């Protein structure tokens, strides 16, 4: 193992968005590529956002995707605990160290005082004032109170937070693996809270302390965190030294049909946005997942890999092993990546086509059972799988595409044949069923030969008769070649379906 250590650090607050899975994937690929370690750390310091079941759900999703971490709460390594709420004591020490060094301060302002600040300092040019270098000296904190007063407030256990003291004018810069050199002006960044009144750290303090203590070498996260980088850089500088700071890559946003892809887009446009189905236990709100929609995990991660990355060739289909070989952070695009559901389905279709029959069977069995279909003849089932496979974009399409093999179609698309149906055709099919009775070696060839000979005899173009036959056997205008269907459903069933349909047409 190399010393490369990467981490995915989700807050267990709900379903796992496809952008989150892409972050996992890039972490995973990078770790495997460098024979490194992929850590999963649960960032649950915001107790007001705790959601029952969200943690296990994350593990279930990663398992389904085949992207399981090397170290986590479920598989602790030597850098635990891997859940931030269990590391509470660690953070205070670092927050106090910052105060002692003069990089942070205690702030005693009550929620009412903070609210008053937002009103009192509001101006036209500054409509939402922040607790920053211009305002902090007008507030109630250890920078403005006499030392003994601060000490007595602390010793009385007065509610307080610890805030970073952002330097007034400092250029803070770093080199991002995707964005290159990025710099910030410290004077416009507010004095972020590092330690909250409940003693819990905020994300800013916890992420730096944990990345340091867990010896993280590379930190990949969504671009929405780029604006927090100046705070994190300073914390690294003050606490651990910039030479220890991980290399960062801020991954491009995933865009939906209208701006940044959101959970709402899923419901609005009818596509999944989470890896797996998720029902929020707080309000029973349901969000659909790629898994249950009928995606193969291989297709899902392949689609995510190229959502923001390419290897410089035209190649689009990658196995996980190929991705591990070819992925590189410097080929990840800076600009947001547009999610296209049709393209996602294309990937799935390609991956379904690659499945061998045995695996395909395993994948669709569950859907069949759910649809109440039982398989009696395995050999026949395998033939059906082979025939229908290429026609399915989603695993869940199989039932719709194949149900007529297992039971007589409940409905026939009569409208599709009505206009051109006549006595001549009717008589053809009556004669056809009579001839079919006598076929002793029932096969695609014999069924088709009899059909063609009879059509020639009656002087009807076979093309005119194929659609009615399809509707008779399938119920609709879809499915594999019609004589193959007849072969598989067998003689009695074929004859019976034709006879029943003649009555309905
Ligand atoms: N807890 C943060 C999130 O859920 C992690 C960001 C990071 O990777 O630093 O997005």
Coordinates of C-alpha atoms and ligand atoms in Angstrom, one line a residue:
X1 CA 0.0 0.0 0.0
X2 CA 1.2 3.5 -0.8
X3 CA 0.6 6.4 1.6
X4 CA -2.2 7.7 -0.6
X5 CA -5.3 8.2 1.5
X6 CA -8.5 9.7 0.2
X7 CA -11.9 10.1 1.9
X8 CA -15.5 10.5 1.2
X9 CA -17.1 12.4 4.0
X10 CA -20.9 12.4 3.7
X11 CA -23.3 14.0 6.1
X12 CA -25.9 11.3 6.7
X13 CA -28.8 13.7 6.1
X14 CA -30.7 11.9 3.3
X15 CA -30.4 10.0 0.1
X16 CA -27.2 9.7 -1.8
X17 CA -27.4 12.0 -4.9
X18 CA -25.6 10.9 -8.0
X19 CA -23.1 13.7 -7.5
X20 CA -22.2 12.1 -4.2
X21 CA -21.7 8.8 -5.9
X22 CA -19.5 10.4 -8.5
X23 CA -17.3 11.9 -5.7
X24 CA -17.1 8.4 -4.2
X25 CA -16.1 6.9 -7.6
X26 CA -13.3 9.4 -8.3
X27 CA -12.0 8.8 -4.7
X28 CA -12.2 5.1 -5.2
X29 CA -10.5 5.2 -8.6
X30 CA -7.7 7.4 -7.4
X31 CA -7.2 5.2 -4.3
X32 CA -7.1 1.9 -6.4
X33 CA -4.8 3.6 -9.0
X34 CA -2.3 4.5 -6.3
X35 CA -2.7 1.3 -4.3
X36 CA -3.9 3.7 -1.6
X37 CA -6.7 3.6 1.0
X38 CA -10.2 4.9 0.6
X39 CA -11.7 6.1 3.9
X40 CA -15.4 6.8 4.6
X41 CA -15.9 9.3 7.4
X42 CA -19.4 10.1 8.6
X43 CA -19.7 13.9 9.1
X44 CA -22.6 14.0 11.6
X45 CA -21.7 17.0 13.7
X46 CA -24.9 18.9 12.8
X47 CA -27.2 17.0 15.2
X48 CA -30.3 19.0 14.1
X49 CA -30.0 17.3 10.7
X50 CA -29.7 13.7 12.0
X51 CA -31.8 11.3 9.9
X52 CA -32.5 7.8 11.0
X53 CA -31.3 5.2 8.6
X54 CA -29.2 7.6 6.4
X55 CA -25.9 6.1 7.5
X56 CA -26.8 2.5 6.7
X57 CA -28.3 3.7 3.4
X58 CA -25.0 5.2 2.3
X59 CA -23.2 1.9 3.0
X60 CA -26.0 0.0 1.1
X61 CA -25.6 2.3 -1.9
X62 CA -21.8 1.9 -2.0
X63 CA -22.1 -1.8 -1.8
X64 CA -24.5 -1.9 -4.7
X65 CA -22.1 0.3 -6.7
X66 CA -19.2 -1.9 -5.8
X67 CA -17.3 1.0 -4.4
X68 CA -16.8 0.0 -0.8
X69 CA -14.4 1.8 1.5
X70 CA -11.3 0.3 3.0
X71 CA -11.8 2.1 6.3
X72 CA -15.1 3.2 7.9
X73 CA -17.3 2.8 10.9
X74 CA -18.1 -0.7 9.6
X75 CA -14.5 -1.6 9.0
X76 CA -12.4 0.5 11.4
X77 CA -8.7 1.0 10.7
X78 CA -6.2 2.7 12.9
X79 CA -7.5 6.3 12.5
X80 CA -10.9 5.9 14.1
X81 CA -13.5 6.7 15.3
X82 CA -14.8 7.3 11.8
X83 CA -17.9 9.1 13.0
X84 CA -17.4 12.7 13.9
X85 CA -19.9 12.8 16.7
X86 CA -17.7 10.3 18.5
X87 CA -14.7 12.6 18.1
X88 CA -16.2 15.5 19.8
X89 CA -13.4 15.8 22.5
X90 CA -10.7 16.0 19.8
X91 CA -12.0 19.1 18.2
X92 CA -12.3 21.3 21.3
X93 CA -8.6 20.9 21.9
X94 CA -7.7 22.3 18.5
X95 CA -10.3 25.1 18.8
X96 CA -8.7 26.1 22.1
X97 CA -5.2 25.9 20.6
X98 CA -6.3 28.4 17.9
X99 CA -7.7 30.8 20.5
X100 CA -4.4 30.5 22.5
X101 CA -2.4 31.3 19.4
X102 CA -4.6 34.3 18.6
X103 CA -6.2 32.9 15.5
X104 CA -9.6 32.4 16.9
X105 CA -11.7 33.9 19.7
X106 CA -14.7 33.2 22.0
X107 CA -17.9 34.8 21.0
X108 CA -20.8 35.2 23.5
X109 CA -23.4 36.9 21.3
X110 CA -26.9 35.6 21.8
X111 CA -29.1 34.7 18.9
X112 CA -31.0 38.0 19.5
X113 CA -27.8 40.0 19.4
X114 CA -26.7 38.3 16.2
X115 CA -30.1 39.2 14.7
X116 CA -29.8 42.8 15.9
X117 CA -26.3 42.9 14.2
X118 CA -27.9 41.8 10.9
X119 CA -30.4 44.7 11.2
X120 CA -28.2 47.4 12.6
X121 CA -25.3 47.0 10.2
X122 CA -27.5 46.5 7.1
X123 CA -26.8 49.1 4.5
X124 CA -27.6 49.4 0.8
X125 CA -24.1 48.3 -0.1
X126 CA -24.1 45.5 2.5
X127 CA -27.6 44.1 2.6
X128 CA -26.6 41.0 4.6
X129 CA -23.8 41.9 7.1
X130 CA -21.7 39.0 8.3
X131 CA -19.7 38.6 11.5
X132 CA -16.4 39.6 10.0
X133 CA -13.3 41.8 10.4
X134 CA -15.4 45.0 10.1
X135 CA -18.0 44.0 12.6
X136 CA -16.3 41.7 15.2
X137 CA -15.0 44.6 17.2
X138 CA -18.6 45.8 17.8
X139 CA -19.7 42.4 19.1
X140 CA -19.5 40.5 22.4
X141 CA -16.4 38.4 22.2
X142 CA -13.0 37.8 23.8
X143 CA -11.5 40.4 21.4
X144 CA -13.8 43.2 22.8
X145 CA -14.3 42.1 26.5
X146 CA -11.7 42.6 29.1
X147 CA -9.7 39.4 29.7
X148 CA -11.1 38.8 33.2
X149 CA -14.7 39.2 32.0
X150 CA -14.1 36.6 29.3
X151 CA -12.6 34.3 31.9
X152 CA -15.5 34.7 34.2
X153 CA -18.1 34.2 31.4
X154 CA -16.3 31.0 30.5
X155 CA -16.0 29.8 34.0
X156 CA -19.8 30.4 34.5
X157 CA -20.4 28.1 31.6
X158 CA -21.9 30.9 29.5
X159 CA -23.0 29.7 26.0
X160 CA -20.4 30.6 23.5
X161 CA -18.9 29.6 20.2
X162 CA -15.4 29.8 18.9
X163 CA -14.9 31.8 15.7
X164 CA -11.9 32.0 13.4
X165 CA -10.3 35.5 13.3
X166 CA -10.0 35.9 9.5
X167 CA -7.0 38.1 8.7
X168 CA -7.9 41.5 7.4
X169 CA -5.9 41.4 4.2
X170 CA -4.3 38.3 3.2
X171 CA -4.1 36.6 -0.1
X172 CA -4.9 32.9 0.4
X173 CA -4.1 30.6 -2.4
X174 CA -3.7 27.0 -3.3
X175 CA -3.4 24.8 -6.4
X176 CA -6.4 22.7 -7.1
X177 CA -5.9 19.5 -9.1
X178 CA -8.7 20.6 -11.5
X179 CA -9.0 24.3 -11.2
X180 CA -5.3 25.1 -11.1
X181 CA -4.2 28.1 -9.0
X182 CA -7.0 29.6 -7.0
X183 CA -6.8 32.6 -4.7
X184 CA -9.0 34.4 -2.3
X185 CA -9.0 37.7 -0.5
X186 CA -9.4 37.0 3.2
X187 CA -11.1 40.3 3.9
X188 CA -14.3 39.2 2.3
X189 CA -14.6 36.0 4.2
X190 CA -16.5 36.0 7.5
X191 CA -15.3 34.8 10.9
X192 CA -16.8 31.3 10.6
X193 CA -17.8 29.5 13.7
X194 CA -15.4 26.6 14.4
X195 CA -16.9 25.2 17.6
X196 CA -20.6 25.5 18.2
X197 CA -22.4 26.3 21.5
X198 CA -23.3 22.6 21.9
X199 CA -19.5 21.8 21.9
X200 CA -19.7 20.2 18.5
X201 CA -17.3 21.4 15.8
X202 CA -18.6 22.9 12.6
X203 CA -17.8 21.2 9.3
X204 CA -14.8 23.7 8.8
X205 CA -12.9 22.7 11.9
X206 CA -13.9 19.0 11.8
X207 CA -12.9 18.5 8.2
X208 CA -9.4 20.0 8.7
X209 CA -8.7 18.2 12.0
X210 CA -10.0 14.9 10.7
X211 CA -8.2 15.1 7.3
X212 CA -5.0 15.8 9.3
X213 CA -5.4 13.1 11.9
X214 CA -6.6 10.5 9.4
X215 CA -3.5 11.4 7.2
X216 CA -5.6 12.2 4.2
X217 CA -3.3 13.0 1.2
X218 CA -5.9 14.0 -1.4
X219 CA -9.3 15.5 -0.7
X220 CA -11.9 15.4 -3.5
X221 CA -15.2 17.2 -2.9
X222 CA -17.9 19.0 -4.8
X223 CA -17.2 22.5 -6.2
X224 CA -19.8 23.9 -3.8
X225 CA -17.0 23.7 -1.1
X226 CA -14.5 25.8 -3.1
X227 CA -15.6 29.0 -1.3
X228 CA -14.8 27.4 2.0
X229 CA -11.2 26.6 1.0
X230 CA -9.7 29.8 2.4
X231 CA -11.0 29.0 5.9
X232 CA -9.6 25.5 5.6
X233 CA -6.3 26.6 4.3
X234 CA -5.8 29.0 7.2
X235 CA -6.8 26.2 9.7
X236 CA -4.2 24.0 8.1
X237 CA -1.6 26.7 8.3
X238 CA -2.4 27.5 12.0
X239 CA -2.7 23.9 13.2
X240 CA -0.8 21.4 11.1
X241 CA 1.4 23.2 8.6
X242 CA 0.5 23.8 4.9
X243 CA 3.0 21.2 3.8
X244 CA 0.7 18.6 5.4
X245 CA -2.4 19.9 3.6
X246 CA -4.0 17.3 1.2
X247 CA -4.1 18.1 -2.4
X248 CA -7.5 19.2 -3.2
X249 CA -9.7 18.7 -6.3
X250 CA -13.1 20.4 -6.4
X251 CA -15.3 18.4 -8.7
X252 CA -17.5 20.1 -11.2
X253 CA -21.2 20.5 -10.4
X254 CA -23.7 18.2 -12.0
X255 CA -26.2 20.2 -14.0
X256 CA -29.8 19.2 -14.6
X257 CA -32.2 20.5 -17.2
X258 CA -32.5 23.8 -15.4
X259 CA -29.4 24.7 -13.4
X260 CA -27.7 22.6 -10.7
X261 CA -29.2 19.1 -10.6
X262 CA -31.4 18.8 -7.6
X263 CA -33.6 16.2 -5.9
X264 CA -36.6 18.1 -7.1
X265 CA -35.5 17.7 -10.8
X266 CA -36.0 13.9 -10.4
X267 CA -39.7 14.2 -9.6
X268 CA -40.1 17.1 -12.1
X269 CA -38.6 15.4 -15.1
X270 CA -39.2 11.8 -14.2
X271 CA -35.7 10.4 -13.6
X272 CA -33.9 9.1 -10.6
X273 CA -31.4 11.3 -8.8
X274 CA -30.4 9.0 -5.9
X275 CA -28.4 5.8 -6.1
X276 CA -31.1 3.8 -4.5
X277 CA -34.7 4.5 -3.4
X278 CA -34.9 6.7 -0.4
X279 CA -37.8 7.6 1.8
X280 CA -37.2 10.4 4.2
X281 CA -38.4 9.2 7.6
X282 CA -39.2 12.7 8.7
X283 CA -41.9 13.4 6.1
X284 CA -42.2 10.2 4.1
X285 CA -41.0 11.9 1.0
X286 CA -39.9 9.4 -1.5
X287 CA -37.1 9.8 -4.1
X288 CA -36.5 7.2 -6.7
X289 CA -33.1 5.5 -7.1
X290 CA -31.2 4.3 -10.1
X291 CA -31.1 0.7 -8.7
X292 CA -34.8 0.2 -8.5
X293 CA -35.4 2.0 -11.7
X294 CA -33.6 -0.8 -13.4
X295 CA -30.0 0.3 -13.7
X296 CA -27.0 -2.0 -13.5
X297 CA -24.4 -0.7 -11.1
X298 CA -21.7 -1.1 -13.8
X299 CA -23.7 1.2 -16.1
X300 CA -24.5 3.7 -13.3
X301 CA -20.8 4.2 -12.4
X302 CA -19.7 4.2 -16.0
X303 CA -22.2 6.9 -16.7
X304 CA -21.0 8.9 -13.6
X305 CA -17.3 8.4 -14.5
X306 CA -17.8 10.2 -17.8
X307 CA -19.9 12.9 -16.3
X308 CA -17.1 15.4 -16.0
X309 CA -14.2 13.2 -17.2
X310 CA -12.9 11.6 -20.4
X311 CA -9.7 10.0 -21.3
X312 CA -9.1 12.0 -24.4
X313 CA -10.4 9.3 -26.8
X314 CA -13.9 8.6 -28.1
X315 CA -14.3 5.7 -25.7
X316 CA -17.4 5.8 -23.6
X317 CA -17.9 2.3 -22.1
X318 CA -15.5 1.5 -19.3
X319 CA -15.3 -1.3 -16.9
X320 CA -14.2 -0.5 -13.4
X321 CA -10.8 -1.9 -14.1
X322 CA -10.4 0.2 -17.2
X323 CA -11.5 3.3 -15.3
X324 CA -8.9 2.6 -12.6
X325 CA -6.2 2.4 -15.3
X326 CA -7.3 5.5 -17.2
X327 CA -8.8 7.9 -14.8
X328 CA -6.9 11.0 -14.1
X329 CA -7.9 14.1 -12.2
X330 CA -6.2 16.5 -14.7
X331 CA -8.7 15.3 -17.3
X332 CA -11.7 16.2 -15.2
X333 CA -13.4 19.3 -16.6
X334 CA -13.7 22.5 -14.8
X335 CA -17.2 23.4 -16.2
X336 CA -20.3 21.8 -14.8
X337 CA -21.3 18.5 -16.3
X338 CA -24.7 18.1 -17.8
X339 CA -26.7 15.0 -16.7
X340 CA -28.6 13.6 -19.6
X341 CA -31.1 10.8 -18.6
X342 CA -31.4 9.5 -22.1
X343 CA -27.6 9.1 -22.2
X344 CA -27.7 7.3 -18.8
X345 CA -30.2 4.9 -20.3
X346 CA -28.0 4.4 -23.3
X347 CA -25.2 3.3 -21.0
X348 CA -27.5 0.9 -19.3
X349 CA -28.6 -0.6 -22.5
X350 CA -25.0 -1.1 -23.6
X351 CA -24.3 -2.8 -20.3
X352 CA -27.3 -5.0 -20.4
X353 CA -26.2 -6.2 -23.9
X354 CA -22.9 -7.2 -22.4
X355 CA -24.5 -9.4 -19.7
X356 CA -24.3 -13.1 -20.2
X357 CA -27.5 -15.0 -19.9
X358 CA -26.7 -16.3 -16.4
X359 CA -26.1 -12.9 -15.0
X360 CA -29.0 -11.4 -16.8
X361 CA -31.2 -14.0 -15.3
X362 CA -30.0 -13.1 -11.8
X363 CA -30.8 -9.5 -12.4
X364 CA -34.3 -9.9 -13.7
X365 CA -35.5 -12.7 -11.5
X366 CA -36.6 -10.3 -8.8
X367 CA -38.7 -8.2 -11.2
X368 CA -40.4 -11.4 -12.5
X369 CA -41.3 -12.6 -9.0
X370 CA -42.6 -9.1 -8.2
X371 CA -44.8 -9.4 -11.3
X372 CA -46.1 -12.8 -10.2
X373 CA -44.3 -14.7 -13.0
X374 CA -42.9 -18.1 -12.1
X375 CA -40.4 -19.9 -14.3
X376 CA -41.0 -23.5 -14.9
X377 CA -38.8 -24.3 -17.8
X378 CA -35.2 -23.0 -17.3
X379 CA -34.0 -23.9 -20.8
X380 CA -36.9 -22.0 -22.4
X381 CA -36.3 -19.1 -20.0
X382 CA -32.7 -18.8 -21.1
X383 CA -33.8 -18.6 -24.7
X384 CA -36.3 -15.8 -23.8
X385 CA -33.6 -13.9 -22.0
X386 CA -31.3 -14.1 -25.0
X387 CA -34.0 -12.9 -27.3
X388 CA -35.3 -10.0 -25.2
X389 CA -32.0 -8.8 -23.7
X390 CA -31.1 -6.3 -26.4
X391 CA -34.6 -4.8 -26.3
X392 CA -34.3 -3.7 -22.7
X393 CA -32.9 -0.4 -21.7
X394 CA -33.7 -0.9 -18.1
X395 CA -33.7 -4.2 -16.2
X396 CA -37.3 -3.4 -15.3
X397 CA -38.3 -3.4 -19.0
X398 CA -37.9 -7.2 -19.1
X399 CA -41.3 -7.9 -17.6
X400 CA -43.0 -5.7 -20.0
X401 CA -40.9 -7.0 -22.9
X402 CA -41.3 -10.6 -22.1
X403 CA -44.5 -11.2 -20.1
X404 CA -46.3 -12.6 -23.2
X405 CA -43.9 -15.5 -23.1
X406 CA -45.3 -16.6 -19.8
X407 CA -49.0 -15.8 -20.1
X408 CA -51.5 -14.9 -22.7
X409 CA -51.5 -11.2 -23.3
X410 CA -54.4 -9.7 -21.3
X411 CA -55.0 -7.1 -23.9
X412 CA -54.6 -7.0 -27.7
X413 CA -53.9 -3.8 -29.6
X414 CA -56.9 -4.4 -31.8
X415 CA -56.7 -0.9 -33.2
X416 CA -53.4 -1.7 -34.8
X417 CA -55.0 -4.2 -37.1
X418 CA -58.6 -3.2 -37.4
X419 CA -58.3 -0.9 -40.4
X420 CA -56.7 -3.5 -42.6
X421 CA -58.5 -6.6 -41.2
X422 CA -60.8 -8.4 -43.7
X423 CA -62.3 -11.8 -44.4
X424 CA -59.4 -12.8 -46.6
X425 CA -57.0 -12.4 -43.7
X426 CA -59.4 -14.0 -41.3
X427 CA -59.6 -17.0 -43.6
X428 CA -55.9 -17.1 -43.9
X429 CA -55.5 -17.4 -40.1
X430 CA -58.2 -20.0 -39.8
X431 CA -56.4 -22.1 -42.4
X432 CA -53.1 -21.4 -40.7
X433 CA -54.2 -22.8 -37.4
X434 CA -55.4 -25.9 -39.1
X435 CA -52.0 -26.4 -40.8
X436 CA -50.2 -25.7 -37.5
X437 CA -52.0 -28.6 -35.9
X438 CA -50.2 -31.0 -38.2
X439 CA -46.7 -29.8 -37.5
X440 CA -44.9 -32.5 -35.7
X441 CA -41.4 -30.9 -35.5
X442 CA -42.5 -27.5 -34.0
X443 CA -39.8 -24.9 -34.7
X444 CA -39.2 -21.4 -35.9
X445 CA -38.5 -22.8 -39.4
X446 CA -41.5 -25.0 -39.7
X447 CA -43.9 -22.4 -38.4
X448 CA -42.5 -19.8 -40.7
X449 CA -42.4 -22.1 -43.8
X450 CA -46.0 -23.1 -43.4
X451 CA -46.9 -19.4 -43.0
X452 CA -45.1 -18.3 -46.1
X453 CA -46.4 -21.2 -48.2
X454 CA -49.9 -20.6 -47.2
X455 CA -49.6 -16.9 -47.9
X456 CA -48.3 -17.6 -51.4
X457 CA -51.1 -20.1 -51.9
X458 CA -53.7 -17.5 -51.0
X459 CA -51.8 -14.8 -52.8
X460 CA -51.4 -12.5 -49.8
X461 CA -48.2 -10.6 -49.1
X462 CA -46.6 -12.2 -45.9
X463 CA -45.8 -8.6 -44.8
X464 CA -49.5 -7.9 -44.6
X465 CA -50.0 -10.8 -42.2
X466 CA -47.1 -10.4 -39.9
X467 CA -48.5 -7.5 -37.9
X468 CA -51.8 -9.3 -37.2
X469 CA -49.8 -12.4 -36.1
X470 CA -47.7 -10.3 -33.8
X471 CA -50.7 -8.7 -32.2
X472 CA -52.2 -12.1 -31.8
X473 CA -49.2 -13.6 -30.0
X474 CA -47.7 -10.5 -28.2
X475 CA -50.7 -8.2 -27.7
X476 CA -48.8 -5.2 -29.1
X477 CA -46.4 -3.9 -31.7
X478 CA -43.2 -5.0 -30.0
X479 CA -41.1 -7.9 -29.2
X480 CA -38.6 -10.2 -30.9
X481 CA -39.2 -11.9 -34.3
X482 CA -42.7 -13.3 -34.3
X483 CA -41.8 -16.9 -35.4
X484 CA -39.3 -17.1 -32.7
X485 CA -42.0 -16.2 -30.3
X486 CA -44.3 -18.9 -31.7
X487 CA -41.5 -21.5 -31.4
X488 CA -41.0 -20.6 -27.7
X489 CA -44.6 -20.4 -26.6
X490 CA -45.3 -23.8 -28.3
X491 CA -47.9 -25.2 -30.6
X492 CA -51.0 -25.3 -28.4
X493 CA -50.5 -21.8 -27.1
X494 CA -49.8 -20.3 -30.5
X495 CA -52.9 -21.9 -32.0
X496 CA -55.0 -20.8 -29.1
X497 CA -53.8 -17.2 -29.2
X498 CA -54.6 -17.0 -32.9
X499 CA -58.1 -18.4 -32.4
X500 CA -58.9 -16.1 -29.6
X501 CA -57.6 -13.1 -31.5
X502 CA -59.6 -13.9 -34.6
X503 CA -62.7 -13.5 -32.4
X504 CA -61.6 -10.2 -31.2
X505 CA -60.5 -8.6 -34.4
Ligands
LIG1 N1 -19.7 16.7 4.8 C1 -19.4 17.3 3.6 C2 -20.5 17.0 2.6 O1 -21.4 16.3 3.0 C3 -18.1 16.9 3.1 C4 -17.4 17.8 2.2 C5 -15.9 17.4 2.0 O2 -15.7 16.3 1.4 O3 -15.0 18.0 2.5 O4 -20.6 17.4 1.5

